[in-house]
Coordinates of C-alpha atoms and ligand atoms in Angstrom, one line a residue:
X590 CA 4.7 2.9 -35.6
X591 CA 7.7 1.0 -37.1
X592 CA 9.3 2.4 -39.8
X593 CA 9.2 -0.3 -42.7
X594 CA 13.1 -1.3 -44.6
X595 CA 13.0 0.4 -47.6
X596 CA 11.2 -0.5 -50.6
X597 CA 12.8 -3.9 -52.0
X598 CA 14.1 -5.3 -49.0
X599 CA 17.7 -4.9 -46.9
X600 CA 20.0 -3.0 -48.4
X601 CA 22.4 -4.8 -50.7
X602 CA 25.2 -3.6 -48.9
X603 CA 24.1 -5.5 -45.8
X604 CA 24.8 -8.7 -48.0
X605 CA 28.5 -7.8 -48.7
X606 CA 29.4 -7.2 -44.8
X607 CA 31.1 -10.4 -43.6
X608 CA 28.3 -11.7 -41.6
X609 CA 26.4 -12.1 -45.1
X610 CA 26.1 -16.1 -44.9
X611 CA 24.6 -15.8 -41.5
X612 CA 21.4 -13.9 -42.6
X613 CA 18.4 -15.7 -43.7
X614 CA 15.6 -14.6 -45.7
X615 CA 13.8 -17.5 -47.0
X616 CA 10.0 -18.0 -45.7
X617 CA 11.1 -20.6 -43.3
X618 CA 12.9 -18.7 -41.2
X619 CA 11.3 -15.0 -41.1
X620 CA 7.8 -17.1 -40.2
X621 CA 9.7 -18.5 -37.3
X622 CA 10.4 -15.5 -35.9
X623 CA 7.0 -13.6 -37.0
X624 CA 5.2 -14.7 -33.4
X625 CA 6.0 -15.5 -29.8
X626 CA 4.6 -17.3 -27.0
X627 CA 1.4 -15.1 -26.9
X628 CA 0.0 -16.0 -30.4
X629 CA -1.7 -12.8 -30.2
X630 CA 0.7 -10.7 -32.3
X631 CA 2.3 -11.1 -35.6
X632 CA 4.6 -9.1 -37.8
X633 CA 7.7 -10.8 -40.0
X634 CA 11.1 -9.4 -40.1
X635 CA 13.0 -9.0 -43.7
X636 CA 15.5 -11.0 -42.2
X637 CA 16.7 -13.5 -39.5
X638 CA 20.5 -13.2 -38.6
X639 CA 22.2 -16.7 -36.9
X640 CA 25.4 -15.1 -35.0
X641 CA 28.6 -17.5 -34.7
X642 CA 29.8 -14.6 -32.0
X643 CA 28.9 -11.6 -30.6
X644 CA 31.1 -9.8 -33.0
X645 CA 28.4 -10.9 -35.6
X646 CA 26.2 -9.1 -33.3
X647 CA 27.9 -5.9 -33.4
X648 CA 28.5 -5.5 -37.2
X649 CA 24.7 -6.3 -37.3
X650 CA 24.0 -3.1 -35.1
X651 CA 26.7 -1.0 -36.5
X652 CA 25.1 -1.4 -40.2
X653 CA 21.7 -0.5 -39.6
X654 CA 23.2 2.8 -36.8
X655 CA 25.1 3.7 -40.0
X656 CA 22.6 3.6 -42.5
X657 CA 20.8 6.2 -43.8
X658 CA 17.4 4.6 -43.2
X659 CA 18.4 2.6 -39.5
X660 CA 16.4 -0.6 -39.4
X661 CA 15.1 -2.2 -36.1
X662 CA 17.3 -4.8 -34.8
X663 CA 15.7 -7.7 -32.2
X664 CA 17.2 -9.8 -30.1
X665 CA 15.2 -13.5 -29.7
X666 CA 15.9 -15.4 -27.1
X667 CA 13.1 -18.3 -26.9
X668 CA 10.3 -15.9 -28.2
X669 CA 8.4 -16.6 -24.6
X670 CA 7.1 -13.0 -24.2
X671 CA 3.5 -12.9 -25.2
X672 CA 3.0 -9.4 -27.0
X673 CA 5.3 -9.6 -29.6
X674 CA 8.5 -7.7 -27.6
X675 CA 11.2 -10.1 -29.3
X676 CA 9.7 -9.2 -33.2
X677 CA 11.7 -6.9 -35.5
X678 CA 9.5 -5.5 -37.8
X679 CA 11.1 -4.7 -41.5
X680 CA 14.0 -5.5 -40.1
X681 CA 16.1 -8.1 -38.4
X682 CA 15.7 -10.8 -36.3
X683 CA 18.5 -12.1 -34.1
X684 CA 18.1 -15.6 -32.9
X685 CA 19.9 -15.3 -30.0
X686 CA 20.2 -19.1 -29.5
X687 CA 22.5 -20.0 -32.5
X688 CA 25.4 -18.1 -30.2
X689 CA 26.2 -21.1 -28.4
X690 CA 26.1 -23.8 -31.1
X691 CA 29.7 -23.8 -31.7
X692 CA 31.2 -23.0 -28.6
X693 CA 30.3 -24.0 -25.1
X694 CA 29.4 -20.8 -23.3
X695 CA 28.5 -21.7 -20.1
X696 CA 32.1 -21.2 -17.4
X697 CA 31.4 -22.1 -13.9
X698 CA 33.5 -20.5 -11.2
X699 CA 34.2 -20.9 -7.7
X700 CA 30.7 -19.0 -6.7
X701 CA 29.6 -17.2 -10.2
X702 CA 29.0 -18.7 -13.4
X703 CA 29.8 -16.5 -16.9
X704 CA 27.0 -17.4 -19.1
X705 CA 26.0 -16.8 -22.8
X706 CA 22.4 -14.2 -22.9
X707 CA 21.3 -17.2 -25.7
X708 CA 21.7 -20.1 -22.8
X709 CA 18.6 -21.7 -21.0
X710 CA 18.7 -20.9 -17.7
X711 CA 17.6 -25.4 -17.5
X712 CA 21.4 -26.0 -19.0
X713 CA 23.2 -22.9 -16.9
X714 CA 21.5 -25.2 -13.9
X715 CA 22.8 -28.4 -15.4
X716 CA 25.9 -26.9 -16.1
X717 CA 26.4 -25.5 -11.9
X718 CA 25.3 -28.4 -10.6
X719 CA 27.9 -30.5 -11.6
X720 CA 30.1 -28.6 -9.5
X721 CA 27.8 -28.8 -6.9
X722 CA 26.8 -24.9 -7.4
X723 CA 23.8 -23.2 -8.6
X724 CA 21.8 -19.9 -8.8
X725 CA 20.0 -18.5 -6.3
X726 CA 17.3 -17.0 -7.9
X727 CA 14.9 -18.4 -10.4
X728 CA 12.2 -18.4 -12.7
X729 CA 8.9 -20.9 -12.5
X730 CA 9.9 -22.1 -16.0
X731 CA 13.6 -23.0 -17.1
X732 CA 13.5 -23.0 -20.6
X733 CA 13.6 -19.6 -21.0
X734 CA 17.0 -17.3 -22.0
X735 CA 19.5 -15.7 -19.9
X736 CA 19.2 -12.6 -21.8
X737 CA 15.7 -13.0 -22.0
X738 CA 14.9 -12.7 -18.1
X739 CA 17.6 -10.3 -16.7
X740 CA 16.0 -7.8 -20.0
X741 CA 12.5 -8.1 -17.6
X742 CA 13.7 -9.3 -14.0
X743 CA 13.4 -13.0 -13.6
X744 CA 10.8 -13.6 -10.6
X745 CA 9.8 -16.3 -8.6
X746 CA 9.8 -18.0 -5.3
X747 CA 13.4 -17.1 -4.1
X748 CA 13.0 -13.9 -4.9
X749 CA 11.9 -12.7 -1.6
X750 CA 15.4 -13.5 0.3
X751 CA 17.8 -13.5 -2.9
X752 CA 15.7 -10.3 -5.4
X753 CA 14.7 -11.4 -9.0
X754 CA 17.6 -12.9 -11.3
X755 CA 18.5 -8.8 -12.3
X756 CA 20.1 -8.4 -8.5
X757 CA 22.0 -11.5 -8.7
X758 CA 24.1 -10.5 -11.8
X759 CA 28.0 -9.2 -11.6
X760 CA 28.9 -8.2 -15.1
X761 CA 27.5 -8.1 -18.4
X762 CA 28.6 -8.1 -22.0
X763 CA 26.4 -5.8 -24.1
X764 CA 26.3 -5.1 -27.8
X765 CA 24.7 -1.7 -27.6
X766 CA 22.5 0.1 -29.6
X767 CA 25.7 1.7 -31.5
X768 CA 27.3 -1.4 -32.1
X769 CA 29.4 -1.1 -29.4
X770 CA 30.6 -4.0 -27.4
X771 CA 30.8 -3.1 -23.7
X772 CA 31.4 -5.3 -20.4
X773 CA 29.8 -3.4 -17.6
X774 CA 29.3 -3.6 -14.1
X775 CA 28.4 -2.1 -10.8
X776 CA 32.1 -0.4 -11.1
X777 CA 32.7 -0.4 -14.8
X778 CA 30.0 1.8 -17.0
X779 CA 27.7 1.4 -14.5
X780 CA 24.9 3.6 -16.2
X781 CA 24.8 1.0 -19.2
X782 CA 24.8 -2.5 -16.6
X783 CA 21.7 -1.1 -14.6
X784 CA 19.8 0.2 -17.6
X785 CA 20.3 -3.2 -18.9
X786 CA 18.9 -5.3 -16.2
X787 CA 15.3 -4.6 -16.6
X788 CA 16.0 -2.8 -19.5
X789 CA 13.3 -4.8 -22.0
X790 CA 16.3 -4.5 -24.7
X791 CA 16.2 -0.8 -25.2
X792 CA 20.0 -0.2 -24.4
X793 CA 21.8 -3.4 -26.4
X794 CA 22.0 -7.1 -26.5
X795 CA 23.1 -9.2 -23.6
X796 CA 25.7 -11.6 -25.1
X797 CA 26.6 -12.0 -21.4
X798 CA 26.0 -12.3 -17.5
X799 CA 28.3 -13.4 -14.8
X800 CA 25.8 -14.3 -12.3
X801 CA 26.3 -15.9 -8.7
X802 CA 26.3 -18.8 -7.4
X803 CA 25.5 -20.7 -3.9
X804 CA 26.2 -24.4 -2.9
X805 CA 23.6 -26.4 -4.4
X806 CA 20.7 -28.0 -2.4
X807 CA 19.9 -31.5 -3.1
X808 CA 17.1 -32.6 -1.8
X809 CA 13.6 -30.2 -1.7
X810 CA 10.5 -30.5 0.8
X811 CA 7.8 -29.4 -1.4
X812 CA 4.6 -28.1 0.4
X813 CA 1.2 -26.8 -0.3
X814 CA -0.9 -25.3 2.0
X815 CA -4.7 -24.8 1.2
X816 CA -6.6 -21.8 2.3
X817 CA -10.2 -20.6 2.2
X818 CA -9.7 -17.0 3.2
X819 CA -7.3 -14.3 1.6
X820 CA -6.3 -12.4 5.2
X821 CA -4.9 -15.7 6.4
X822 CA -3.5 -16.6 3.0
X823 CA -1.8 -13.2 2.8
X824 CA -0.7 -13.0 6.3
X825 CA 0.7 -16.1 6.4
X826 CA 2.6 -15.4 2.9
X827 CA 3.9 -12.1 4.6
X828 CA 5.1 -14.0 7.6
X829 CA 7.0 -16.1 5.6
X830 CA 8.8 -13.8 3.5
X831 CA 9.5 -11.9 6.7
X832 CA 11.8 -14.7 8.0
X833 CA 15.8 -14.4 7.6
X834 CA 18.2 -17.8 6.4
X835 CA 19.1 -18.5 9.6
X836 CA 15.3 -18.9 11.3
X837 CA 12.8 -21.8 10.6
X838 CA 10.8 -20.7 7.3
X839 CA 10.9 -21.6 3.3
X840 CA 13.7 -21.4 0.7
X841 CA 10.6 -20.8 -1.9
X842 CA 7.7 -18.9 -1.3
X843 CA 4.4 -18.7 -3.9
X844 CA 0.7 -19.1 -4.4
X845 CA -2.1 -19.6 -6.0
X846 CA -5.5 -19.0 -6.2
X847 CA -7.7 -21.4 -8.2
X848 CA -11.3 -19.9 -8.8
X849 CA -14.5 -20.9 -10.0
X850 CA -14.9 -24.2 -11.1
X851 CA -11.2 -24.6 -12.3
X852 CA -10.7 -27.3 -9.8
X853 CA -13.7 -29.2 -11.0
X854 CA -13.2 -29.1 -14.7
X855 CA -9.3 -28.8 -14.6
X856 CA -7.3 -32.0 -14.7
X857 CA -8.2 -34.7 -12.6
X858 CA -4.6 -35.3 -11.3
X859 CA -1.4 -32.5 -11.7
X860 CA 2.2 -33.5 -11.1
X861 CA 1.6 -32.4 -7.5
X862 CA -1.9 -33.8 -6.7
X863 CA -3.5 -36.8 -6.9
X864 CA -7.0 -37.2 -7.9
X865 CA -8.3 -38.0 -4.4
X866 CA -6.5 -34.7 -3.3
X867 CA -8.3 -32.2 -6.1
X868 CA -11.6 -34.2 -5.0
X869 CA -10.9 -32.8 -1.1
X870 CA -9.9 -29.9 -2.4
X871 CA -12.9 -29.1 -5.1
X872 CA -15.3 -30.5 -1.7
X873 CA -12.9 -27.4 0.2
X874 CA -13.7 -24.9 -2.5
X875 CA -17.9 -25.8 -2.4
X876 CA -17.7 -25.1 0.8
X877 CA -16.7 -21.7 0.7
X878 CA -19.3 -19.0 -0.2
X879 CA -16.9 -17.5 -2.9
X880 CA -15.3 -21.1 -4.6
X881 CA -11.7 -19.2 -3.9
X882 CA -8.9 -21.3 -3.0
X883 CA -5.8 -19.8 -2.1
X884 CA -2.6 -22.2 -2.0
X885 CA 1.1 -21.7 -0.3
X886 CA 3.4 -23.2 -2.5
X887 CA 6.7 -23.0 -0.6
X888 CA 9.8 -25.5 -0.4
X889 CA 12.6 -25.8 2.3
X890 CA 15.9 -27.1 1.1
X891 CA 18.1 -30.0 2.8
X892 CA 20.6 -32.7 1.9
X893 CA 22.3 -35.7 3.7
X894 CA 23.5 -33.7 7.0
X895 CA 19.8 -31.3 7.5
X896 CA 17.8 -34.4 6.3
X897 CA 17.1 -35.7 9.7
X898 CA 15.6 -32.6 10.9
X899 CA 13.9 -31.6 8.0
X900 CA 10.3 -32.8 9.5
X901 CA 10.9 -30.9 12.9
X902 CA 11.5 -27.8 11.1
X903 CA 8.6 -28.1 8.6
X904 CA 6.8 -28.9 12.2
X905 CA 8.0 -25.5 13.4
X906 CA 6.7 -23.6 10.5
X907 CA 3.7 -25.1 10.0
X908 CA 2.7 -24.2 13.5
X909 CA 2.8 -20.3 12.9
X910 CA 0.3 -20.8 10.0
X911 CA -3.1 -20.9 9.8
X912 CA -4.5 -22.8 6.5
X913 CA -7.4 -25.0 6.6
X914 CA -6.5 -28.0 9.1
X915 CA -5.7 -30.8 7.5
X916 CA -5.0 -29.6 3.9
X917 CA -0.9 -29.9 3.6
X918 CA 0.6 -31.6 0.8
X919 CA 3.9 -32.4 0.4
X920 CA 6.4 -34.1 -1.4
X921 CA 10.3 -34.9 -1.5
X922 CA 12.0 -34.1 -5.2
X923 CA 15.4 -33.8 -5.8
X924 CA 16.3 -30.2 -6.3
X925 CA 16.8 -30.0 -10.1
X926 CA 13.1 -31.9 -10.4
X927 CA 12.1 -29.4 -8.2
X928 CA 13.4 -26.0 -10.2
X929 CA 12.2 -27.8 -13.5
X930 CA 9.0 -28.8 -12.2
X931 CA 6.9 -26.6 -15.1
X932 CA 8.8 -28.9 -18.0
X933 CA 6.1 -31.4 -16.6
X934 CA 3.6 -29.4 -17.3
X935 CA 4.3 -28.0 -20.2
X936 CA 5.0 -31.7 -21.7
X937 CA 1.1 -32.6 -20.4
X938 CA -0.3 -29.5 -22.2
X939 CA 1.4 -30.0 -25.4
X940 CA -0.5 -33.6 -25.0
X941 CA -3.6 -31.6 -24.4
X942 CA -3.0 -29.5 -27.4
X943 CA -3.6 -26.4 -25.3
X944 CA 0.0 -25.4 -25.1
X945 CA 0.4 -23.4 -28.9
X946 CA -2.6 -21.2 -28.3
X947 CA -3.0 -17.6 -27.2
X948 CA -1.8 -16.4 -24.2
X949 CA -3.4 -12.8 -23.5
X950 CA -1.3 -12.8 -19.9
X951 CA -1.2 -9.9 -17.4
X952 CA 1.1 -10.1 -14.6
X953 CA 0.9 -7.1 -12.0
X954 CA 2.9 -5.7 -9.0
X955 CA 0.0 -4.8 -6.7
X956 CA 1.0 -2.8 -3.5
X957 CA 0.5 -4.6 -0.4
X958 CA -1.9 -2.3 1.0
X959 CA -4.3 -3.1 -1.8
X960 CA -3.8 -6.2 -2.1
X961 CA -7.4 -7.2 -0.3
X962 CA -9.1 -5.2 -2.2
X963 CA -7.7 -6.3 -5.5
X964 CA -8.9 -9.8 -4.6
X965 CA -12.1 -8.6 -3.6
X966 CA -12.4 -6.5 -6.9
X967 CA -10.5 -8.9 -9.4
X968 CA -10.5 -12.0 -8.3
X969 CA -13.6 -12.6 -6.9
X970 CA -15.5 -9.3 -9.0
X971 CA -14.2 -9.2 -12.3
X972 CA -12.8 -12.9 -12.5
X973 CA -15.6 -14.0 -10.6
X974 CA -17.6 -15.1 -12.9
X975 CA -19.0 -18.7 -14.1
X976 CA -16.1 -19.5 -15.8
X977 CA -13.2 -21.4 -14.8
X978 CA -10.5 -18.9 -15.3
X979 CA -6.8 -21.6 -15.0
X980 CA -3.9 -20.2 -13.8
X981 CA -3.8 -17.6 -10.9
X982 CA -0.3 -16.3 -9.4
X983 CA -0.5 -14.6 -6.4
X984 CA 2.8 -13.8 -3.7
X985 CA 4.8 -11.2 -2.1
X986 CA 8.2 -9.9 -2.4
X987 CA 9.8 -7.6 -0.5
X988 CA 10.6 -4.2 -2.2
X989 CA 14.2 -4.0 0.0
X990 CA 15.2 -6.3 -2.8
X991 CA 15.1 -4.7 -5.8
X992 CA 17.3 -2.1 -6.9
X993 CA 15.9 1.0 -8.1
X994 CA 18.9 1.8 -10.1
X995 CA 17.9 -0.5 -12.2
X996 CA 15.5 -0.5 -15.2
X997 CA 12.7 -2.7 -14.1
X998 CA 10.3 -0.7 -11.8
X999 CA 8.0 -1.6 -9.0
X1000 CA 4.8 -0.1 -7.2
X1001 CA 5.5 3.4 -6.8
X1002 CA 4.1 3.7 -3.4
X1003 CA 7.2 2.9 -1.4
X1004 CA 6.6 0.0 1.0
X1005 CA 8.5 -2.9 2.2
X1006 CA 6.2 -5.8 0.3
X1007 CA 4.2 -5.7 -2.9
X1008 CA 2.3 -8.7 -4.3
X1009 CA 2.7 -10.0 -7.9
X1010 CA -0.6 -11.2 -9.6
X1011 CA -0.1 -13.3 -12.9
X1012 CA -3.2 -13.8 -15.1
X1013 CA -1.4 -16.9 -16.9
X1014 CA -4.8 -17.5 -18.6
X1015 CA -4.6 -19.4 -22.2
X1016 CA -7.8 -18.8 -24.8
X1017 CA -8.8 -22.1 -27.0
X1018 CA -10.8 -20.1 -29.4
X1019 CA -11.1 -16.6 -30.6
X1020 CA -14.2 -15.3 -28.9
X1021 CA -12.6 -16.4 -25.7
X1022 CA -9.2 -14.1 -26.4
X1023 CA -11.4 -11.5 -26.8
X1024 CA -13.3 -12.1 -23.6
X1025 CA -9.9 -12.2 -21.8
X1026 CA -8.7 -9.5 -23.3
X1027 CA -11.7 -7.7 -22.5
X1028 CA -11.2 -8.7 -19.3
X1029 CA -7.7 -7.8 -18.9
X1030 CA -8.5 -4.1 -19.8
X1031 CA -11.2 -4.4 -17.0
X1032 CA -8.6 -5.5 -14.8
X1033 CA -6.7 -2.1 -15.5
X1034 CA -9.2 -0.4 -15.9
X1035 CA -10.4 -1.3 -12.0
X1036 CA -7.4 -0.3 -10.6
X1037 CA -7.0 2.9 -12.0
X1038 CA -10.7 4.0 -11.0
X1039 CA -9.8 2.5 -7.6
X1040 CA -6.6 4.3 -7.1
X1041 CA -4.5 1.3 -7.0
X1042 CA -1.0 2.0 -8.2
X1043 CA -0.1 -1.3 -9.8
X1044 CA 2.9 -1.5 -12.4
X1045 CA 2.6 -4.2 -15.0
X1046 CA 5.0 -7.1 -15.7
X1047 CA 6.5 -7.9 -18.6
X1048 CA 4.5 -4.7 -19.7
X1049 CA 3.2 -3.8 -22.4
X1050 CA 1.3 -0.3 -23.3
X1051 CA 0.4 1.3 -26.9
X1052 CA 1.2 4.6 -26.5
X1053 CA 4.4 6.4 -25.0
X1054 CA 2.3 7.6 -22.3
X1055 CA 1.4 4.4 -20.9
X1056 CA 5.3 3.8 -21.0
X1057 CA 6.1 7.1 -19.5
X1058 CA 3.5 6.5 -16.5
X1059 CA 4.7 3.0 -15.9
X1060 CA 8.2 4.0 -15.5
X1061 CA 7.4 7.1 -13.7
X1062 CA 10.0 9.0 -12.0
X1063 CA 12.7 6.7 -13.6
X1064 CA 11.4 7.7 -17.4
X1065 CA 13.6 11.2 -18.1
X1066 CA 16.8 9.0 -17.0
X1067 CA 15.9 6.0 -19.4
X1068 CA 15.0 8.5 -22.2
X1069 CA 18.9 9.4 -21.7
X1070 CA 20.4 6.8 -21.9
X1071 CA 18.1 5.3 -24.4
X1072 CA 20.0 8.9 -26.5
X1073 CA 23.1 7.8 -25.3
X1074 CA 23.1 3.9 -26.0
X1075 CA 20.6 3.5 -29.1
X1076 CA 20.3 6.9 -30.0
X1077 CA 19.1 5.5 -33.5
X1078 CA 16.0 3.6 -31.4
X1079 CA 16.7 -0.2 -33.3
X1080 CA 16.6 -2.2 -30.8
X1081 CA 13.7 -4.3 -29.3
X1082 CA 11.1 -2.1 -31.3
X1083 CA 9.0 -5.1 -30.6
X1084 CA 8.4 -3.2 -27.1
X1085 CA 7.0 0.0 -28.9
X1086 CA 8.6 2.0 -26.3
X1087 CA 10.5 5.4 -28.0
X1088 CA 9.4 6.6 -31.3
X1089 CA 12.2 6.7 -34.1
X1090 CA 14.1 10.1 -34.0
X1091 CA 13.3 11.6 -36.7
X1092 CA 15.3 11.0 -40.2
X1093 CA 17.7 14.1 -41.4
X1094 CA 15.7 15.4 -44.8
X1095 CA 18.9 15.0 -46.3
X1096 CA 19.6 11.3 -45.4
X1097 CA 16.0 10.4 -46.3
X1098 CA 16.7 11.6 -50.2
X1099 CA 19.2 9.3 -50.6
X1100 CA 17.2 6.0 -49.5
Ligands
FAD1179 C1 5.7 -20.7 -19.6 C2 6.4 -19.4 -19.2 C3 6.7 -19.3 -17.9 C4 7.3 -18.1 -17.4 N1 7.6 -18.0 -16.1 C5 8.3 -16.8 -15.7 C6 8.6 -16.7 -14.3 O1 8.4 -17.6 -13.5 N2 9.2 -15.6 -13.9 C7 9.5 -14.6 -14.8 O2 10.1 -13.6 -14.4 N3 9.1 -14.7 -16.1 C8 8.5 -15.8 -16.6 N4 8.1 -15.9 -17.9 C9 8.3 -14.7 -18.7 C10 9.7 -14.6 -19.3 O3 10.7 -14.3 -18.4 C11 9.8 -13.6 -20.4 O4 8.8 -13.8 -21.4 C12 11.1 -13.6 -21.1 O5 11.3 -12.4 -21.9 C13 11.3 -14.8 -21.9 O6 12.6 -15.0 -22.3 P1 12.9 -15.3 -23.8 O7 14.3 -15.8 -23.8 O8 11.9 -16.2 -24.5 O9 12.8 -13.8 -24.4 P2 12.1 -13.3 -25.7 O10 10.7 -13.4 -25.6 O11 12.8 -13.9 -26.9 O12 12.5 -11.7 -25.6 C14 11.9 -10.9 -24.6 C15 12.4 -9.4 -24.8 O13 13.8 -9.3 -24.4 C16 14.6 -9.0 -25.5 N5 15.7 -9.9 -25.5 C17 15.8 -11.2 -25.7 N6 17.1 -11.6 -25.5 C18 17.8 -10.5 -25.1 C19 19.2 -10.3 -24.8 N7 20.1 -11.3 -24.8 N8 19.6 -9.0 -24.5 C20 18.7 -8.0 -24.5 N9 17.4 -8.2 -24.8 C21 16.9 -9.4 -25.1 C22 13.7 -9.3 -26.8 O14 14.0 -8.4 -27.9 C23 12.3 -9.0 -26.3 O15 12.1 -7.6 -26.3 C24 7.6 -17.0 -18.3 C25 7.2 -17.2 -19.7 C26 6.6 -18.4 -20.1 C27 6.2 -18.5 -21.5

């Protein structure tokens, strides 16, 4: 579906444009932007453009939009997506992160900070925090880009009182699809900003976000709560995301649900558990007729003034839940260890050798009304299997706090809470990618027969239909501006979203 650059490469011309000395051909770098996270796709570009400035950017864009033949033009931030959305191609490349080599572009304010699309969202907390500020809403993992989650939404355990990152942004610089640069807001060009956030690069290239800022926690209570049955485990999660600032509850709300023998043949010790506690906790999971355990993972913030109280309020809390008696599990971490608690990880499974290997991930928006019986037809049906399946997401959000002008969608059914469901399941040889994917098409599969109107995450569909289903009623309005903004349909081709319009006979003579 993407058109190839024509015979013999980029166009000369491209070489006499002033970014010329930026753009890389050689082997070395088009391989190392040819995958992504996934492993499970692979295409290389022509070429790999390293931008000094956004300007780079734009001249980029404005000489494919002009050429006769327009090539597809992809923004790379850290390449973390896992089906091949940040690859380009036949075309070009843009690694994102060369943006801020020379010039520091991270500018904290009194409560928002302006911040580069190429910077890790690990150094725009570095960079808050020495002002005592940070973000309110976060991702699991911090080394991802700026650009890179506000293009999806940026979820995780804040967003239930704060919204994914996308509703936590004031302004954006965008490189569009034309070549033009815009800043845009909820005031200025608004049609551009909201198609933007969410926007899986379809409208231009974040260069970037002012987003805002709260007074930094310091200290984090970090808590996990085991449970043997999903109505509990759901109800309490509900509960919990119910709960305003000012009442006793969590700062951070998750879970996650560990089936099968993952507990048993998983590591004998994480960053969070000791050994003797996965040995309770594998004895827990025996016990139950279906080897499900679900886990709370929630935090409550505090520093020097709140810390004396801190165990009287996790008292509080604790007493309006109902996990299996006994199984809490806490821990004190200083805020930043807290946020950047999956570097851990990550440094343990590149040890392993199990980090570089596929990841066929689903993540889904379930509908809270479904929610039970996705368990009971996923997790503990399709899933349910013999074998150990590793990483389960599983926690609400309320709906209240997304804004549906914006790109990203979520469960079409309307109510107040849906659940996301991450897969994060890695394959260590090829007969067991294609088991998960099988599985993962089972996993669709089951809910469409059932009726349940999930929306993926970080989606990813083959044909335009899939796309024009997922974003539903939204879709006419994103095929607009998708006309208006990259009416030439370069950018992000790695998503497979809009075909290219179709080439004037006269301009395709000439190529
Ligand atoms: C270990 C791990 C943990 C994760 N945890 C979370 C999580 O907790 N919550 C969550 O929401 N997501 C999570 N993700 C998913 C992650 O948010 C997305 O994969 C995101 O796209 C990765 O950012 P990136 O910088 O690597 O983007 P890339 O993979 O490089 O790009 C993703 C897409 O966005 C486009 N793009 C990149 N930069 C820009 C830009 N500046 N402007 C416009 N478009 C751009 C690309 O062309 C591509 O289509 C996780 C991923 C991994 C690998």
């Amino acid at each position: 579906q993407l058109r190839p650059m024509p015979a013999g490469g980029l166009s000369g011309d491209l070489f006499a444009l002033g970014i010329a000395s930026k753009i890389r051909t050689d082997c070395n770098s088009t391989a190392s932007a040819s995958s992504d996270f996934g492993r499970i796709m692979e295409a290389a570009p022509e070429a790999v453009l390293h931008p000094a400035t956004p300007a780079d950017i734009a001249a980029l864009i404005r000489f494919s939009a002009s050429s006769p033949v327009p090539f597809p033009v992809s923004p790379r931030g850290q390449g973390h997506s896992v089906r091949g959305q940040s690859l380009a191609p036949g075309g070009v490349v843009v690694n994102m992160r060369t943006l801020g080599r020379a010039h520091h572009r991270i500018n904290v304010s009194a409560d928002y900070v302006d911040a580069g699309g190429e910077q890790l969202w690990v150094d725009v907390l570095r960079a808050t925090l020495k002002h005592g500020l940070a973000p309110r809403a976060w991702t699991d993992y911090l080394q991802l880009t700026v650009g890179g989650t506000l293009s999806n939404a940026g979820i995780g355990g804040q967003a239930f009182r704060h919204g994914p990152q996308i509703a936590n942004v004031h302004e954006l610089d965008v490189v569009t699809g034309t070549g033009e640069m815009v800043t845009c807001s909820r005031d200025k060009r608004k049609d551009l900003f909201f198609a933007a956030l969410g926007g899986l690069g379809q409208f231009g290239i974040i260069t970037r976000a002012r987003i805002a800022l709260e007074l930094a926690p310091k200290q984090v209570r970090w808590v996990r709560l085991a449970y043997s049955d999903v109505v509990a485990f759901t109800r309490d999660q509900e509960l919990l995301i119910s709960k305003q600032a000012s009442e006793a509850g969590f700062d951070y709300v998750e879970g996650q649900v560990q089936l099968n023998r993952t507990l048993t043949e998983g590591p004998k010790s994480t960053p969070f558990f000791s050994e003797a506690d996965i040995n309770r906790l594998a004895g827990l999971a025996s016990e139950t007729g279906s080897g499900a355990i679900y886990f709370i993972e929630a935090a409550m913030y505090y520093d020097e003034t709140t810390a004396p109280s801190v165990n009287q309020k996790l008292k509080m809390v604790l007493a309006q839940l109902s996990f299996v008696p006994g199984f809490v599990f806490t821990k004190d971490v200083t805020y930043f260890q807290f946020l950047d608690r999956v570097r851990v990880e990550e440094a343990e499974l590149r040890w392993a050798g199990v980090w570089d290997v596929p990841h066929p991930w689903l993540n889904l928006f379930v509908p809270r009304s479904r929610i039970l019986d996705f368990d009971a037809g996923v997790l503990k049906g399709i899933l349910g299997g013999d074998n150990p399946v590793g990483l389960i997401l599983m926690y609400p959000m309320n709906t209240a706090k997304w804004n549906s002008q914006m790109t990203a969608v979520t469960p079409p059914t309307g109510e107040d809470v849906f659940y996301t469901v991450g897969l994060l399941r890695s394959a260590l040889s090829a007969d067991e990618l294609e088991r998960l994917q099988r599985e993962n098409q089972s996993v669709l599969a089951f809910c469409d027969k059932e009726g349940i109107e999930c929306k993926q995450y970080l989606p990813y569909y083959t044909s335009q239909d899939g796309w024009r289903r997922h974003f539903g009623a939204k879709w006419s309005n994103i095929a607009q501006l998708k006309a208006k903004y990259d009416p030439h349909a370069i950018m992000s081709r790695g998503q497979r979203i809009f075909p290219l319009p179709s080439v004037p006979a006269a301009s395709t003579a000439t190529t």
